[in-house]
Coordinates of N, CA and C in Angstrom, one line a residue:
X200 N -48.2 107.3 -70.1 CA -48.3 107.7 -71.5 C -48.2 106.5 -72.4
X201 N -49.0 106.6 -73.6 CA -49.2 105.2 -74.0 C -47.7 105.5 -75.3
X202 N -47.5 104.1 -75.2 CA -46.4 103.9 -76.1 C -46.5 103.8 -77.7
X203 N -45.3 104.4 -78.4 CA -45.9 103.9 -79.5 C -45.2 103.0 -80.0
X204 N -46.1 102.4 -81.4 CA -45.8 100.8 -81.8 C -44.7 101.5 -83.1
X205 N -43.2 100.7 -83.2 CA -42.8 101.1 -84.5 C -42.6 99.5 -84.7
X206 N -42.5 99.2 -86.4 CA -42.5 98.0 -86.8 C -41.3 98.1 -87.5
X207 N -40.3 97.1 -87.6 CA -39.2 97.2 -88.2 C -39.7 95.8 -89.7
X208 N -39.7 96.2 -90.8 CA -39.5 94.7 -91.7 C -37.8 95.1 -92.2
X209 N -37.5 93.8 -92.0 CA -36.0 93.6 -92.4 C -36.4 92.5 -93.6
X210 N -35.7 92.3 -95.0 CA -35.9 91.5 -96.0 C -34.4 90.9 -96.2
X211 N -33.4 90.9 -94.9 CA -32.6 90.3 -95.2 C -32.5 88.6 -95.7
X212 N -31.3 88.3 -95.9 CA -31.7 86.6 -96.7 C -30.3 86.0 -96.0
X213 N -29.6 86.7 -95.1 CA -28.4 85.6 -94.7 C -28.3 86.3 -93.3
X214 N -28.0 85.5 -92.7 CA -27.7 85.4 -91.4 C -26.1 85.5 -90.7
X215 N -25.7 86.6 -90.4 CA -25.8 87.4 -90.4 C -26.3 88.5 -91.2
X216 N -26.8 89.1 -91.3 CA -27.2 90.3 -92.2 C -27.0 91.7 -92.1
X217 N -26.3 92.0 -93.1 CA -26.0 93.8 -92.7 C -27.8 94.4 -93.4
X218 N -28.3 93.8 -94.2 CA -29.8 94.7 -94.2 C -30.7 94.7 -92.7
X219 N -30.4 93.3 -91.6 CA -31.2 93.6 -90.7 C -30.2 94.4 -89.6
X220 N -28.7 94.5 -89.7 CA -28.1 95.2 -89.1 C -28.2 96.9 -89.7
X221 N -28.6 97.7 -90.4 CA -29.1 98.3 -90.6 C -30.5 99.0 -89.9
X222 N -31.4 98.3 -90.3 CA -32.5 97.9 -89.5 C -32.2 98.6 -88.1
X223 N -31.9 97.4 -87.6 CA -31.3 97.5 -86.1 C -31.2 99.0 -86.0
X224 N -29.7 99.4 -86.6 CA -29.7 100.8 -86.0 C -31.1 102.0 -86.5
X225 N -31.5 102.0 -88.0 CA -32.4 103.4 -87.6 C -33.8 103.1 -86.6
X226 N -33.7 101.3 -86.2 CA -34.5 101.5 -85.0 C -34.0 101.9 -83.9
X227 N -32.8 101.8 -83.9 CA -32.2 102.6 -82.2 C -32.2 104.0 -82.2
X228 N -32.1 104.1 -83.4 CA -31.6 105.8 -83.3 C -33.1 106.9 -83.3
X229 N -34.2 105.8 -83.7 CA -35.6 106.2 -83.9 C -36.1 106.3 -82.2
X230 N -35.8 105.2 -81.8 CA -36.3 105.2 -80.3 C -35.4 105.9 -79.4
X231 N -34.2 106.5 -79.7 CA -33.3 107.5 -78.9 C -33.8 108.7 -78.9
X232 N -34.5 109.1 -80.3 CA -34.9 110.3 -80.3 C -36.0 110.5 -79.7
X233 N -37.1 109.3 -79.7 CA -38.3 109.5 -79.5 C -38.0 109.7 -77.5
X234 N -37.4 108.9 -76.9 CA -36.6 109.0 -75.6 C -36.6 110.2 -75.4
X235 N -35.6 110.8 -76.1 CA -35.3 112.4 -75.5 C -36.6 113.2 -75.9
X236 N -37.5 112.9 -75.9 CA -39.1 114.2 -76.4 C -39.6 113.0 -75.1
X237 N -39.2 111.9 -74.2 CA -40.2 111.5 -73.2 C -41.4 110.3 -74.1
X238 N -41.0 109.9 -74.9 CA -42.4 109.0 -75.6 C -41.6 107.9 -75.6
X239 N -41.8 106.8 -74.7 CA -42.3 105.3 -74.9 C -42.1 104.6 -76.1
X240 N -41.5 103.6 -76.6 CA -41.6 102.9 -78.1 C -41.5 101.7 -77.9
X241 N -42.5 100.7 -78.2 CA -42.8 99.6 -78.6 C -42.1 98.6 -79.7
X242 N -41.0 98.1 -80.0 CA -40.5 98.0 -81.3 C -40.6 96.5 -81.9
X243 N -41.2 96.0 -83.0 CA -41.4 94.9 -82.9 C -40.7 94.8 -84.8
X244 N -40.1 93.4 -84.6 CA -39.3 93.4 -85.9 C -39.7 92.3 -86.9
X245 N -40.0 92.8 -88.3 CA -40.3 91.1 -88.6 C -39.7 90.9 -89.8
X246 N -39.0 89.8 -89.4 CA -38.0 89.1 -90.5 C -38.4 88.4 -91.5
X247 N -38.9 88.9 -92.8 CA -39.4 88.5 -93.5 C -38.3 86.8 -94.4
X248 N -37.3 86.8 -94.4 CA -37.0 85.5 -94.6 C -37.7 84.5 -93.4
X249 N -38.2 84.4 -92.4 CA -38.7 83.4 -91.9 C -40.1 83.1 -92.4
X250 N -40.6 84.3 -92.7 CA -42.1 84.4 -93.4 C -42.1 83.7 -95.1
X251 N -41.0 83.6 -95.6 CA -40.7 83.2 -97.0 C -42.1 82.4 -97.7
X252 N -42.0 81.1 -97.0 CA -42.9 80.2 -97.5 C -44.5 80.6 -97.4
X253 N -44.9 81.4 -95.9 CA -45.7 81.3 -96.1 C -46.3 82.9 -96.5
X254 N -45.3 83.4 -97.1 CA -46.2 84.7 -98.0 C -46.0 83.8 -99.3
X255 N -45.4 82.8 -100.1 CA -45.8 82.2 -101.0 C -47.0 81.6 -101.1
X256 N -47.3 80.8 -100.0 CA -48.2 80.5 -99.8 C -49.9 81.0 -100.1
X257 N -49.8 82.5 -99.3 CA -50.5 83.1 -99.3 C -51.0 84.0 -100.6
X258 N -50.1 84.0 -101.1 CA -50.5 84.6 -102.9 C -50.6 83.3 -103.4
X259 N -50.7 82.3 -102.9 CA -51.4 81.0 -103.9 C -52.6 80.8 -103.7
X260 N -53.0 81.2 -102.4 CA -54.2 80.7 -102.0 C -55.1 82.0 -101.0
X261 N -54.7 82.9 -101.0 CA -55.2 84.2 -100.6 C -55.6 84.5 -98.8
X262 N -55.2 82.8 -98.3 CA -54.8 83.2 -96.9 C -53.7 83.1 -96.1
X263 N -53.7 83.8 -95.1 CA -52.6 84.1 -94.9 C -52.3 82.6 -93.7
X264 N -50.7 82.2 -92.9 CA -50.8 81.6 -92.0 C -50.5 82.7 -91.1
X265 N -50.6 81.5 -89.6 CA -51.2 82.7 -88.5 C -49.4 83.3 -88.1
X266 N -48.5 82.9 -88.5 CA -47.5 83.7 -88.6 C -47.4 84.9 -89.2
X267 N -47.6 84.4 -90.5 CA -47.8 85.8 -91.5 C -49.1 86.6 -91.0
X268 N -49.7 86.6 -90.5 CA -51.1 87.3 -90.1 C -50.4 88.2 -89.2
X269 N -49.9 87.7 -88.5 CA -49.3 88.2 -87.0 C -48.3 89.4 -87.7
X270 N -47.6 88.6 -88.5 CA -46.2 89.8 -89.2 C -47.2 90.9 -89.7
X271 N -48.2 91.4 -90.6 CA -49.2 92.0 -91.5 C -49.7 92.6 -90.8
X272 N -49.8 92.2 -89.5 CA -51.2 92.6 -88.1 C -49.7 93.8 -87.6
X273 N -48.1 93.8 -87.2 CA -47.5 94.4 -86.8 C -47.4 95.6 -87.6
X274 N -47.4 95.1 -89.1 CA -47.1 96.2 -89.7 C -48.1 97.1 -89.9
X275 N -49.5 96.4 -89.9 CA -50.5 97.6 -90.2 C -51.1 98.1 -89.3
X276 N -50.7 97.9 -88.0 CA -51.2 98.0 -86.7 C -50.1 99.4 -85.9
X277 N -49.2 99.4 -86.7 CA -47.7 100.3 -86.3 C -48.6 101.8 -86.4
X278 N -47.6 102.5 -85.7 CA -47.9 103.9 -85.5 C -46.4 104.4 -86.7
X279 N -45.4 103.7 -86.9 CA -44.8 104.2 -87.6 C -43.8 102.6 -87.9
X280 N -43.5 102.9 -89.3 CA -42.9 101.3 -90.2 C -41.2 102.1 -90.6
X281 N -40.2 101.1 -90.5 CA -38.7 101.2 -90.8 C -39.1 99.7 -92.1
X282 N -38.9 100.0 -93.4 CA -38.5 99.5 -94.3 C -37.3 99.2 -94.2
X283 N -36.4 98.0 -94.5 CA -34.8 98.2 -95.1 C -35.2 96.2 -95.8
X284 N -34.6 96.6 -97.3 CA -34.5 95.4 -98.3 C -32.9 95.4 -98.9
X285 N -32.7 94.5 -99.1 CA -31.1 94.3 -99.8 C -31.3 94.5 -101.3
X286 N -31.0 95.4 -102.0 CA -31.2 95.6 -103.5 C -30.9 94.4 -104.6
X287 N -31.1 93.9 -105.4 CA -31.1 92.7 -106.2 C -31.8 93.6 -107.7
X288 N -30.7 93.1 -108.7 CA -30.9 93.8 -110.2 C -31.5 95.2 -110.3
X289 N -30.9 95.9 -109.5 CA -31.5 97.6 -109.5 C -32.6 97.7 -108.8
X290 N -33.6 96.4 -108.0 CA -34.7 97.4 -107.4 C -34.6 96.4 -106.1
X291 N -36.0 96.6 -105.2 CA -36.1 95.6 -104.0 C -36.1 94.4 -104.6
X292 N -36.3 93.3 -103.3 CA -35.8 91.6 -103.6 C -37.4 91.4 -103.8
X293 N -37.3 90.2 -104.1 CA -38.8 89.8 -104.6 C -39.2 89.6 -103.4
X294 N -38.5 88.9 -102.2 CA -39.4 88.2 -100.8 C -39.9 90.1 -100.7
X295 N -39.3 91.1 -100.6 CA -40.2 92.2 -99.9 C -41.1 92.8 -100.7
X296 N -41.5 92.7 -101.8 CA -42.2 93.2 -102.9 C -43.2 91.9 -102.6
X297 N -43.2 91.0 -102.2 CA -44.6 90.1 -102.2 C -44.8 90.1 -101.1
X298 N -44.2 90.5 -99.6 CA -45.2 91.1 -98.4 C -45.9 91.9 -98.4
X299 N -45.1 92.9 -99.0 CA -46.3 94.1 -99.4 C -47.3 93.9 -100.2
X300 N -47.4 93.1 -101.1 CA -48.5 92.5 -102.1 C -49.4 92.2 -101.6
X301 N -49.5 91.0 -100.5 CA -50.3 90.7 -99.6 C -50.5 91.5 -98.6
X302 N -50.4 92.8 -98.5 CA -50.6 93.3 -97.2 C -52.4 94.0 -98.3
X303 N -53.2 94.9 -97.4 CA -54.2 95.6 -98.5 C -53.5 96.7 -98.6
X304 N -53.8 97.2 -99.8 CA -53.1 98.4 -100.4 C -53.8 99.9 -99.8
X305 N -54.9 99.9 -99.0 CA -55.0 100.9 -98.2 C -54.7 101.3 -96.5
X306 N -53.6 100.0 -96.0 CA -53.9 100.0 -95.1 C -52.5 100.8 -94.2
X307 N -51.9 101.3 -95.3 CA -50.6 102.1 -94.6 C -50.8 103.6 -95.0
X308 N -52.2 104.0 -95.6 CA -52.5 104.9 -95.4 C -52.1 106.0 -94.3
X309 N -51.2 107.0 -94.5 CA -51.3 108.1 -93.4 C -49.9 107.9 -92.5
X310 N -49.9 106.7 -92.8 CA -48.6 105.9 -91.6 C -47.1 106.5 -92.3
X311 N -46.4 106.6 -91.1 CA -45.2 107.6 -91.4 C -44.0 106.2 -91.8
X312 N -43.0 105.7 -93.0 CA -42.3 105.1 -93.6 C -41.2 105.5 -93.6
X313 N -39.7 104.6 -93.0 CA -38.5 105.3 -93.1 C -38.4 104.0 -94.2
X314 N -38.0 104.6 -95.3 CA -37.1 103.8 -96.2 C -35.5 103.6 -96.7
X315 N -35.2 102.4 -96.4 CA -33.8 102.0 -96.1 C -33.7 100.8 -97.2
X316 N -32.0 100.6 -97.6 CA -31.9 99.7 -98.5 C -29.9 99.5 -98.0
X317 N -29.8 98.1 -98.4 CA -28.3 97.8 -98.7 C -27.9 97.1 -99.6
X318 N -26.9 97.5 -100.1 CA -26.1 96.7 -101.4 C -24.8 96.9 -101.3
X319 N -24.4 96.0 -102.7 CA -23.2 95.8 -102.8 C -22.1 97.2 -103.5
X320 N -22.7 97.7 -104.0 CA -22.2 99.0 -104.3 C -23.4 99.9 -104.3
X321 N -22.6 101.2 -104.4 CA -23.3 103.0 -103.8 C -23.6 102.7 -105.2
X322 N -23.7 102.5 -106.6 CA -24.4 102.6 -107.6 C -25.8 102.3 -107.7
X323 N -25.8 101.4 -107.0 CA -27.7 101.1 -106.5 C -28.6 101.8 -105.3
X324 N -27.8 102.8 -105.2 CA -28.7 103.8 -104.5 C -29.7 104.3 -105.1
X325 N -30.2 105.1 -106.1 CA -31.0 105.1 -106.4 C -32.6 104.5 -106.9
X326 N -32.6 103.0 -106.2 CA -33.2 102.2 -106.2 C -33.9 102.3 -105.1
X327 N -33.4 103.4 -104.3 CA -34.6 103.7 -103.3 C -35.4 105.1 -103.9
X328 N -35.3 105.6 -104.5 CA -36.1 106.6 -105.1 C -36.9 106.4 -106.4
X329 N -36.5 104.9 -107.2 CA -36.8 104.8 -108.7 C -38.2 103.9 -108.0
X330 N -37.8 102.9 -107.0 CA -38.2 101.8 -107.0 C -39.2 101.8 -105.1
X331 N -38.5 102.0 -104.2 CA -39.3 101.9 -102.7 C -40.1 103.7 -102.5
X332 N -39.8 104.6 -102.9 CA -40.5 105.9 -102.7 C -41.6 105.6 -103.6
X333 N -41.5 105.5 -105.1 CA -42.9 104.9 -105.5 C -43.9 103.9 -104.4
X334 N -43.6 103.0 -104.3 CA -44.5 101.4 -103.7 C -44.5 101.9 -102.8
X335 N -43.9 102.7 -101.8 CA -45.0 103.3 -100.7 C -45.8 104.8 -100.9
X336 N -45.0 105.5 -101.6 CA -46.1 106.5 -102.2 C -47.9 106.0 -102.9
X337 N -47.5 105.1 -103.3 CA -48.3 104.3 -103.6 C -49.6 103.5 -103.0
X338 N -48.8 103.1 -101.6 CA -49.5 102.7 -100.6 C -50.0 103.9 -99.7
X339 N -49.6 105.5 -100.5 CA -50.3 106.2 -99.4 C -49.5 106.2 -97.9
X340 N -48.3 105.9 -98.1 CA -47.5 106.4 -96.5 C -47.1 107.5 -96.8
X341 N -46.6 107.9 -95.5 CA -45.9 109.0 -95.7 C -44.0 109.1 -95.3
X342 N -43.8 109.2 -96.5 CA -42.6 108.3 -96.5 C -41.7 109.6 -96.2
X343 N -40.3 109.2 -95.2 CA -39.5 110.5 -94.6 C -39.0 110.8 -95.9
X344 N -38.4 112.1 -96.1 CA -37.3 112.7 -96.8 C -36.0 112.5 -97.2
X345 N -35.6 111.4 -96.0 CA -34.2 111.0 -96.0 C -34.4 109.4 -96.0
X346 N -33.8 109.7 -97.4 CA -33.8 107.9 -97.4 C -32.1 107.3 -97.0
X347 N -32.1 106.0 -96.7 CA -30.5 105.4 -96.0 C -30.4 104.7 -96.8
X348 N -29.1 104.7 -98.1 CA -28.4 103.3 -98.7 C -27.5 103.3 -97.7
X349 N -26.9 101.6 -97.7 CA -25.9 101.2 -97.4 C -25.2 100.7 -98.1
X350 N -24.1 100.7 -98.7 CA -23.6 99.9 -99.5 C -22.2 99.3 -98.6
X351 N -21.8 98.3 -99.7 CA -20.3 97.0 -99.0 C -19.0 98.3 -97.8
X352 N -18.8 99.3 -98.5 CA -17.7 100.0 -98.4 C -18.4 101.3 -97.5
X353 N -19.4 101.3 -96.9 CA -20.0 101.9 -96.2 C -19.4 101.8 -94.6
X354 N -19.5 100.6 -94.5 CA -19.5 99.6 -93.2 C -17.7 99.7 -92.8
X355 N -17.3 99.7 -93.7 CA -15.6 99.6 -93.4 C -15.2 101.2 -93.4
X356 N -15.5 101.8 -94.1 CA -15.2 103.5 -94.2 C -16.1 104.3 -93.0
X357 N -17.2 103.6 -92.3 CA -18.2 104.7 -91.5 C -17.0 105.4 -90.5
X358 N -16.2 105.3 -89.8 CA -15.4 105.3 -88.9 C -14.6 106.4 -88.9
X359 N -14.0 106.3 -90.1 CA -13.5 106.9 -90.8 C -14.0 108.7 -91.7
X360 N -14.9 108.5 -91.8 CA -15.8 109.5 -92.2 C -15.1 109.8 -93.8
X361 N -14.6 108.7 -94.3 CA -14.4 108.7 -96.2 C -15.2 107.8 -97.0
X362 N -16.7 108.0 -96.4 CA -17.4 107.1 -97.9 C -17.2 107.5 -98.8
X363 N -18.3 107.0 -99.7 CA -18.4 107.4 -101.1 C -19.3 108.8 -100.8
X364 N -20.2 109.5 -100.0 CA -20.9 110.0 -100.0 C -20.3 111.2 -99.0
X365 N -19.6 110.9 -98.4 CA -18.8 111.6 -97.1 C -18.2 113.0 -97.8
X366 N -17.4 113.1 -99.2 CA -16.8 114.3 -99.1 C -17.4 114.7 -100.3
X367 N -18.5 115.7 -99.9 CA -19.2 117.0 -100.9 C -20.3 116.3 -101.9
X368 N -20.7 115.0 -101.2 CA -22.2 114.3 -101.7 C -23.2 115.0 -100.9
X369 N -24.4 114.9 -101.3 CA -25.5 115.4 -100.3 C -26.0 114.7 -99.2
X370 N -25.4 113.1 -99.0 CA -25.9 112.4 -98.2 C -25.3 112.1 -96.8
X371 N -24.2 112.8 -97.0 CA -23.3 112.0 -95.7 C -22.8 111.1 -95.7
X372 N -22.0 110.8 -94.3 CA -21.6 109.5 -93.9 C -23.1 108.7 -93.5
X373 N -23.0 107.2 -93.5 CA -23.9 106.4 -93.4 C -24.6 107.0 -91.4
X374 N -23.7 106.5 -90.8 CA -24.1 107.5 -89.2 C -25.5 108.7 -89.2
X375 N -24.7 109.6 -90.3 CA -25.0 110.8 -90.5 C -26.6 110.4 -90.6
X376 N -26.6 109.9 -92.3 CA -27.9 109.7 -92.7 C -28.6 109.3 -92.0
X377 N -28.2 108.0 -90.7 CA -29.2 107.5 -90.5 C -29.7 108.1 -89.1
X378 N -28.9 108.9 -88.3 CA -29.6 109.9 -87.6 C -30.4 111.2 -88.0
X379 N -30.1 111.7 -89.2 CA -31.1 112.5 -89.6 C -32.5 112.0 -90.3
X380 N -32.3 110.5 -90.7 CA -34.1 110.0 -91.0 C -34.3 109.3 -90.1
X381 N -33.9 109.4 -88.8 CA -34.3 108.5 -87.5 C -34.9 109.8 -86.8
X382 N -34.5 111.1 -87.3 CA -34.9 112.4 -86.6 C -36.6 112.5 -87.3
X383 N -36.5 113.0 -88.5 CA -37.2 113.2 -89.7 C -38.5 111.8 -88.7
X384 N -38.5 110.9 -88.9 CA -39.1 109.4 -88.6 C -40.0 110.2 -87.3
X385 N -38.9 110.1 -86.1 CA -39.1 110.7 -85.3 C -40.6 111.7 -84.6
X386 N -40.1 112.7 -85.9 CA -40.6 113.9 -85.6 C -42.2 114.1 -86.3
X387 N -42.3 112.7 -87.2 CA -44.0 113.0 -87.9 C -44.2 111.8 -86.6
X388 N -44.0 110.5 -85.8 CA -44.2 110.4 -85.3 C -45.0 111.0 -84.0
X389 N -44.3 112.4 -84.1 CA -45.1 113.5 -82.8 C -45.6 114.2 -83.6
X390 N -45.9 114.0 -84.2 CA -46.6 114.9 -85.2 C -46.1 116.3 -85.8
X391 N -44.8 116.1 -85.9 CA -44.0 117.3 -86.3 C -44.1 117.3 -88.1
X392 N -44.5 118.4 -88.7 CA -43.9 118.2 -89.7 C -42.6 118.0 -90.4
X393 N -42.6 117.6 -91.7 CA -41.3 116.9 -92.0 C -40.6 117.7 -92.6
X394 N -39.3 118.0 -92.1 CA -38.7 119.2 -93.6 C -37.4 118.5 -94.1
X395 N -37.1 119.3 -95.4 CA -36.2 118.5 -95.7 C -35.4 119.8 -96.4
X396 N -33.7 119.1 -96.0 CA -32.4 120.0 -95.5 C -31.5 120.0 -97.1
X397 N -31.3 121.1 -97.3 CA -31.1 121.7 -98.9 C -29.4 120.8 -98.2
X398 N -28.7 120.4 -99.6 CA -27.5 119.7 -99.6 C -26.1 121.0 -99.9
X399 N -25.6 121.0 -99.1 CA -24.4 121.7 -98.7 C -23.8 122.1 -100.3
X400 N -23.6 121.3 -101.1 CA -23.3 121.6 -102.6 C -23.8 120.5 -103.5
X401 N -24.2 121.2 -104.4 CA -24.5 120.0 -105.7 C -23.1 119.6 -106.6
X402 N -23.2 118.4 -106.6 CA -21.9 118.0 -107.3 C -22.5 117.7 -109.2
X403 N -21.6 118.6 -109.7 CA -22.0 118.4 -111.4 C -22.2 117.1 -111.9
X404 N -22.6 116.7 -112.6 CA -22.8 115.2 -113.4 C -21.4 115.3 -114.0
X405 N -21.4 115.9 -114.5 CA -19.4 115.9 -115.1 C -18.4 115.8 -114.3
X406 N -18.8 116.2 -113.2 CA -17.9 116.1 -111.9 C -17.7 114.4 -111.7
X407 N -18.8 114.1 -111.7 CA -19.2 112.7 -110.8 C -18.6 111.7 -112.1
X408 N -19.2 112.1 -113.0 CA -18.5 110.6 -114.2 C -17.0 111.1 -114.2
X409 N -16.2 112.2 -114.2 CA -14.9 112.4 -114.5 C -14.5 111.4 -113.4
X410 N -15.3 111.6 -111.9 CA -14.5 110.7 -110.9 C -14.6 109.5 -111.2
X411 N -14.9 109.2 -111.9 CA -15.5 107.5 -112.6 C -14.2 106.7 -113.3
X412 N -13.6 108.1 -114.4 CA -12.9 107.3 -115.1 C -11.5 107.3 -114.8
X413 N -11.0 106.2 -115.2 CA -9.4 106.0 -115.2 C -8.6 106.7 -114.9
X414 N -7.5 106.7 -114.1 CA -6.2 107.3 -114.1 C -5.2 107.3 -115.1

């Protein structure tokens, strides 16, 4: 059975990185599932801080080097793409917003997109729905239903099962989320369609600022 190609871009900027450690997992948990349905996965990752200079480059002068060709060649060549960028001033970082610049804007047509992001606080979550659901909507992917923040206090609480999102949010624990858009991912990869799972309770906007303020 022929395998399929999933491409991981990671826009991490420090080494260690919890954005490519992120990464990392909804690619494991993407290829776990694809395992248990019997399909083969190819996974190739590309770290766009090593590409830095020469996607500068390439928006100066409109070619690419044969590094970056190769990274552009993974991603548009995938049968299915794992996004994950580290949030900077409320939206993606500039290095992942100018790969995709340089990629052509018809070429992720049709292609199924998990979108992922990490920060420093759960307040910049939304920066995957204001800011990465657009720019791939955009590009015509087909981007899953469940998007993954990660934020600082994510990482230290997963264990535990008390994020910020853990008790009576729609999203879950971090775990959670990211097996259910590694399922979702998964599943248009076999051509399943995608559905998306009504949230156990809506929390009031008055609810959510009351928890906001002072004791």
């Amino acid at each position: 059975m022929k395998s399929l190609k999933l491409t991981v871009v990671s826009a991490g900027l420090g080494r260690p990185s919890t954005t490519r450690l992120l990464a990392d997992r909804l690619a494991e948990a993407t290829v776990r599932d694809l395992a248990g349905e019997g399909r083969p996965v190819d996974v190739q990752v590309v770290e766009l801080r090593e590409l830095a200079t020469d996607i500068a480059h390439n928006l100066v002068t409109g070619f690419p080097a044969p590094a970056l060709r190769t990274a552009i060649e993974a991603v548009t060549g995938a049968d299915g793409v794992i996004v994950v960028t580290p949030i900077f001033t409320a939206s993606y970082s500039g290095l992942f917003k100018s790969f995709f610049d340089v990629i052509d804007p018809t070429a992720l047509a049709g292609t199924p997109v998990l979108i992922a992001a990490t920060g420093g606080t759960a307040r910049h979550s939304l920066a995957l729905e204001h800011a990465l659901r657009p720019l791939f909507s955009y590009l015509r992917a087909i981007v899953v239903p469940t998007a993954v923040y990660a934020a600082a206090e994510d990482w230290g609480s997963e264990a535990s099962g008390d994020g910020p999102e853990a008790n009576g949010g729609p999203g879950g624990d971090l775990s959670g989320r990211i097996t259910r858009a590694a399922g979702e991912l998964a599943g248009l990869l076999l051509g399943q369609p995608a559905t998306v799972e009504e949230p156990e309770e809506v929390v009031p906007f008055a609810r959510q600022l009351a928890a906001l303020r002072p004791e």
